[in-house]
Amino acid sequence: MATGEEKPLMVVGVDESEQSTYALEWTLDRFFAPYAPNFPFKLLIIHAKPNAVSAVGFAGPGIAEVVPHVDADLKHTAAKVVDKAKGICESKSVHDATMEVFEGDARNILCEVVDKHHASLLVVGSHGHGAIKRAVIGSVSDYCAHHAHCSVMIVKKPKMKL
């Protein structure tokens, strides 16, 4: 890489799931730790916090009383997700990762961040939902693979064999 040339940006989407933690650790182990301190990418870690009203999923009497509590819980969860991601990065000697939290649907947020920052690579974990559940609730990884304007790496945690 020539002097003064900007490093490509890698975006990693994180949530509170075990699969997300695995994807972040896997990515750091393969793309960052071996190259310390001369990482081949700049790292941007994104958490998409759901909107409280959409998380509640209903409208009607009493919603005004419920939404502030749900929103506080979602903010608390987002803070825990970011703290965990920071801890994982620090444990792998990656101290210059940028963390951001956005409110909205993770699928849209990740694709928008990729576009805004001209990312070279988007990394997401796979929850391993079956075809029916994926069709009903949607898959962040599937959506991003089809709509992100960069390469998408879907990291799947291996199933433990007994």
mmCIF file of C-alpha atoms in Angstrom:
data_model
loop_
_atom_site.group_PDB
_atom_site.id
_atom_site.type_symbol
_atom_site.label_atom_id
_atom_site.label_comp_id
_atom_site.label_asym_id
_atom_site.label_seq_id
_atom_site.Cartn_x
_atom_site.Cartn_y
_atom_site.Cartn_z
ATOM 1 C CA MET A 1 0.000 0.000 0.000
ATOM 2 C CA ALA A 2 1.442 3.348 -1.007
ATOM 3 C CA THR A 3 2.217 5.957 1.614
ATOM 4 C CA GLY A 4 -0.732 8.243 2.252
ATOM 5 C CA GLU A 5 -3.176 5.845 0.608
ATOM 6 C CA GLU A 6 -6.362 5.365 2.582
ATOM 7 C CA LYS A 7 -6.895 1.893 4.012
ATOM 8 C CA PRO A 8 -10.065 0.113 2.898
ATOM 9 C CA LEU A 9 -12.917 0.119 5.395
ATOM 10 C CA MET A 10 -14.384 -3.028 6.903
ATOM 11 C CA VAL A 11 -17.809 -2.713 8.538
ATOM 12 C CA VAL A 12 -18.836 -5.347 11.079
ATOM 13 C CA GLY A 13 -22.465 -5.531 12.191
ATOM 14 C CA VAL A 14 -22.960 -6.596 15.808
ATOM 15 C CA ASP A 15 -25.917 -7.383 18.030
ATOM 16 C CA GLU A 16 -26.375 -9.167 21.354
ATOM 17 C CA SER A 17 -26.277 -12.652 19.835
ATOM 18 C CA GLU A 18 -23.661 -15.350 20.292
ATOM 19 C CA GLN A 19 -23.346 -15.547 16.494
ATOM 20 C CA SER A 20 -22.480 -11.860 16.305
ATOM 21 C CA THR A 21 -19.792 -12.216 18.973
ATOM 22 C CA TYR A 22 -18.337 -15.187 17.110
ATOM 23 C CA ALA A 23 -18.314 -13.250 13.811
ATOM 24 C CA LEU A 24 -16.467 -10.310 15.388
ATOM 25 C CA GLU A 25 -13.896 -12.547 17.092
ATOM 26 C CA TRP A 26 -13.405 -14.613 13.916
ATOM 27 C CA THR A 27 -12.878 -11.449 11.861
ATOM 28 C CA LEU A 28 -10.406 -9.926 14.311
ATOM 29 C CA ASP A 29 -8.453 -13.191 14.536
ATOM 30 C CA ARG A 30 -8.076 -13.449 10.767
ATOM 31 C CA PHE A 31 -7.922 -9.865 9.500
ATOM 32 C CA PHE A 32 -6.474 -7.847 12.370
ATOM 33 C CA ALA A 33 -4.538 -9.749 15.065
ATOM 34 C CA PRO A 34 -1.963 -11.284 12.652
ATOM 35 C CA TYR A 35 -1.168 -7.837 11.207
ATOM 36 C CA ALA A 36 -0.911 -5.778 14.418
ATOM 37 C CA PRO A 37 -0.259 -2.926 14.496
ATOM 38 C CA ASN A 38 -0.376 -2.465 10.682
ATOM 39 C CA PHE A 39 -3.948 -3.554 10.063
ATOM 40 C CA PRO A 40 -4.985 -3.916 6.415
ATOM 41 C CA PHE A 41 -8.389 -2.314 7.110
ATOM 42 C CA LYS A 42 -9.939 0.481 9.073
ATOM 43 C CA LEU A 43 -12.623 -1.064 11.292
ATOM 44 C CA LEU A 44 -16.118 0.309 11.845
ATOM 45 C CA ILE A 45 -18.392 -1.680 14.152
ATOM 46 C CA ILE A 46 -22.112 -0.963 13.832
ATOM 47 C CA HIS A 47 -25.018 -1.850 16.101
ATOM 48 C CA ALA A 48 -28.553 -1.178 14.873
ATOM 49 C CA LYS A 49 -30.859 -0.488 17.808
ATOM 50 C CA PRO A 50 -34.487 -1.235 16.971
ATOM 51 C CA ASN A 51 -36.990 1.584 17.222
ATOM 52 C CA ALA A 52 -39.008 1.219 20.446
ATOM 53 C CA VAL A 53 -42.377 1.509 18.692
ATOM 54 C CA SER A 54 -41.482 -1.176 16.145
ATOM 55 C CA ALA A 55 -40.088 -3.379 18.935
ATOM 56 C CA VAL A 56 -43.392 -3.177 20.813
ATOM 57 C CA GLY A 57 -45.218 -4.184 17.653
ATOM 58 C CA PHE A 58 -48.650 -2.851 18.490
ATOM 59 C CA ALA A 59 -50.489 0.436 18.733
ATOM 60 C CA GLY A 60 -53.378 1.437 20.879
ATOM 61 C CA PRO A 61 -54.239 2.397 24.415
ATOM 62 C CA GLY A 62 -51.298 2.162 26.791
ATOM 63 C CA ILE A 63 -48.563 2.341 24.175
ATOM 64 C CA ALA A 64 -47.440 5.759 25.409
ATOM 65 C CA GLU A 65 -46.681 4.265 28.821
ATOM 66 C CA VAL A 66 -44.831 1.222 27.440
ATOM 67 C CA VAL A 67 -42.600 2.835 24.795
ATOM 68 C CA PRO A 68 -40.307 4.782 27.185
ATOM 69 C CA HIS A 69 -39.544 1.595 29.143
ATOM 70 C CA VAL A 70 -38.874 -0.383 25.971
ATOM 71 C CA ASP A 71 -36.675 2.424 24.628
ATOM 72 C CA ALA A 72 -34.645 2.526 27.867
ATOM 73 C CA ASP A 73 -34.152 -1.234 27.682
ATOM 74 C CA LEU A 74 -33.066 -1.030 24.024
ATOM 75 C CA LYS A 75 -30.568 1.732 24.877
ATOM 76 C CA HIS A 76 -29.192 -0.380 27.738
ATOM 77 C CA THR A 77 -28.829 -3.366 25.405
ATOM 78 C CA ALA A 78 -27.069 -1.199 22.792
ATOM 79 C CA ALA A 79 -24.595 0.039 25.421
ATOM 80 C CA LYS A 80 -23.870 -3.556 26.479
ATOM 81 C CA VAL A 81 -23.341 -4.620 22.852
ATOM 82 C CA VAL A 82 -20.892 -1.758 22.250
ATOM 83 C CA ASP A 83 -19.035 -2.408 25.517
ATOM 84 C CA LYS A 84 -18.702 -6.095 24.657
ATOM 85 C CA ALA A 85 -17.430 -5.290 21.151
ATOM 86 C CA LYS A 86 -14.893 -2.821 22.597
ATOM 87 C CA GLY A 87 -13.714 -5.455 25.060
ATOM 88 C CA ILE A 88 -13.298 -8.051 22.314
ATOM 89 C CA CYS A 89 -11.333 -5.573 20.179
ATOM 90 C CA GLU A 90 -9.073 -4.597 23.062
ATOM 91 C CA SER A 91 -8.443 -8.256 23.919
ATOM 92 C CA LYS A 92 -7.202 -8.734 20.331
ATOM 93 C CA SER A 93 -5.036 -5.547 20.458
ATOM 94 C CA VAL A 94 -7.338 -3.654 18.108
ATOM 95 C CA HIS A 95 -7.567 -0.269 19.802
ATOM 96 C CA ASP A 96 -8.598 2.018 16.958
ATOM 97 C CA ALA A 97 -11.939 0.492 15.956
ATOM 98 C CA THR A 98 -14.788 2.961 15.629
ATOM 99 C CA MET A 99 -18.129 1.992 17.202
ATOM 100 C CA GLU A 100 -21.463 3.513 16.192
ATOM 101 C CA VAL A 101 -25.074 2.849 17.168
ATOM 102 C CA PHE A 102 -27.935 3.719 14.832
ATOM 103 C CA GLU A 103 -31.665 3.383 15.367
ATOM 104 C CA GLY A 104 -33.574 1.375 12.803
ATOM 105 C CA ASP A 105 -33.710 -1.918 10.982
ATOM 106 C CA ALA A 106 -30.284 -3.588 10.886
ATOM 107 C CA ARG A 107 -30.635 -4.550 7.231
ATOM 108 C CA ASN A 108 -31.142 -0.976 6.096
ATOM 109 C CA ILE A 109 -28.678 0.537 8.560
ATOM 110 C CA LEU A 110 -25.811 -1.722 7.493
ATOM 111 C CA CYS A 111 -26.385 -1.116 3.780
ATOM 112 C CA GLU A 112 -26.651 2.655 4.356
ATOM 113 C CA VAL A 113 -23.415 2.722 6.378
ATOM 114 C CA VAL A 114 -21.629 0.750 3.644
ATOM 115 C CA ASP A 115 -22.777 3.307 1.058
ATOM 116 C CA LYS A 116 -22.038 6.361 3.216
ATOM 117 C CA HIS A 117 -18.479 5.261 4.042
ATOM 118 C CA HIS A 118 -17.719 3.454 0.753
ATOM 119 C CA ALA A 119 -16.846 0.291 2.672
ATOM 120 C CA SER A 120 -14.905 -2.455 0.941
ATOM 121 C CA LEU A 121 -16.262 -5.294 3.061
ATOM 122 C CA LEU A 122 -19.277 -5.908 5.293
ATOM 123 C CA VAL A 123 -19.109 -8.700 7.863
ATOM 124 C CA VAL A 124 -22.218 -10.124 9.516
ATOM 125 C CA GLY A 125 -22.891 -13.218 11.560
ATOM 126 C CA SER A 126 -25.414 -15.871 10.631
ATOM 127 C CA HIS A 127 -28.142 -16.860 13.071
ATOM 128 C CA GLY A 128 -28.738 -20.072 11.159
ATOM 129 C CA HIS A 129 -32.512 -19.716 10.904
ATOM 130 C CA GLY A 130 -34.291 -22.204 8.695
ATOM 131 C CA ALA A 131 -35.977 -21.212 5.449
ATOM 132 C CA ILE A 132 -39.441 -20.678 6.984
ATOM 133 C CA LYS A 133 -38.288 -18.561 9.917
ATOM 134 C CA ARG A 134 -35.968 -16.597 7.607
ATOM 135 C CA ALA A 135 -38.910 -15.914 5.262
ATOM 136 C CA VAL A 136 -41.119 -14.734 8.131
ATOM 137 C CA ILE A 137 -38.716 -12.567 10.147
ATOM 138 C CA GLY A 138 -36.193 -11.809 7.420
ATOM 139 C CA SER A 139 -32.476 -12.380 7.421
ATOM 140 C CA VAL A 140 -30.038 -9.528 7.898
ATOM 141 C CA SER A 141 -27.221 -11.485 6.267
ATOM 142 C CA ASP A 142 -29.359 -12.504 3.269
ATOM 143 C CA TYR A 143 -30.627 -8.954 2.766
ATOM 144 C CA CYS A 144 -27.120 -7.484 2.978
ATOM 145 C CA ALA A 145 -25.704 -10.103 0.621
ATOM 146 C CA HIS A 146 -28.223 -8.971 -1.999
ATOM 147 C CA HIS A 147 -28.322 -5.213 -1.352
ATOM 148 C CA ALA A 148 -24.987 -3.988 0.058
ATOM 149 C CA HIS A 149 -22.764 -2.252 -2.482
ATOM 150 C CA CYS A 150 -19.618 -4.090 -1.386
ATOM 151 C CA SER A 151 -18.451 -7.618 -0.728
ATOM 152 C CA VAL A 152 -20.318 -9.293 2.129
ATOM 153 C CA MET A 153 -18.801 -11.971 4.341
ATOM 154 C CA ILE A 154 -21.277 -14.041 6.351
ATOM 155 C CA VAL A 155 -19.566 -15.735 9.281
ATOM 156 C CA LYS A 156 -21.350 -18.833 10.489
ATOM 157 C CA LYS A 157 -20.517 -20.338 13.869
ATOM 158 C CA PRO A 158 -19.809 -24.052 13.509
ATOM 159 C CA LYS A 159 -22.279 -26.337 15.232
ATOM 160 C CA MET A 160 -20.769 -28.354 18.052
ATOM 161 C CA LYS A 161 -20.854 -32.084 17.374
ATOM 162 C CA LEU A 162 -21.557 -34.346 20.320
#
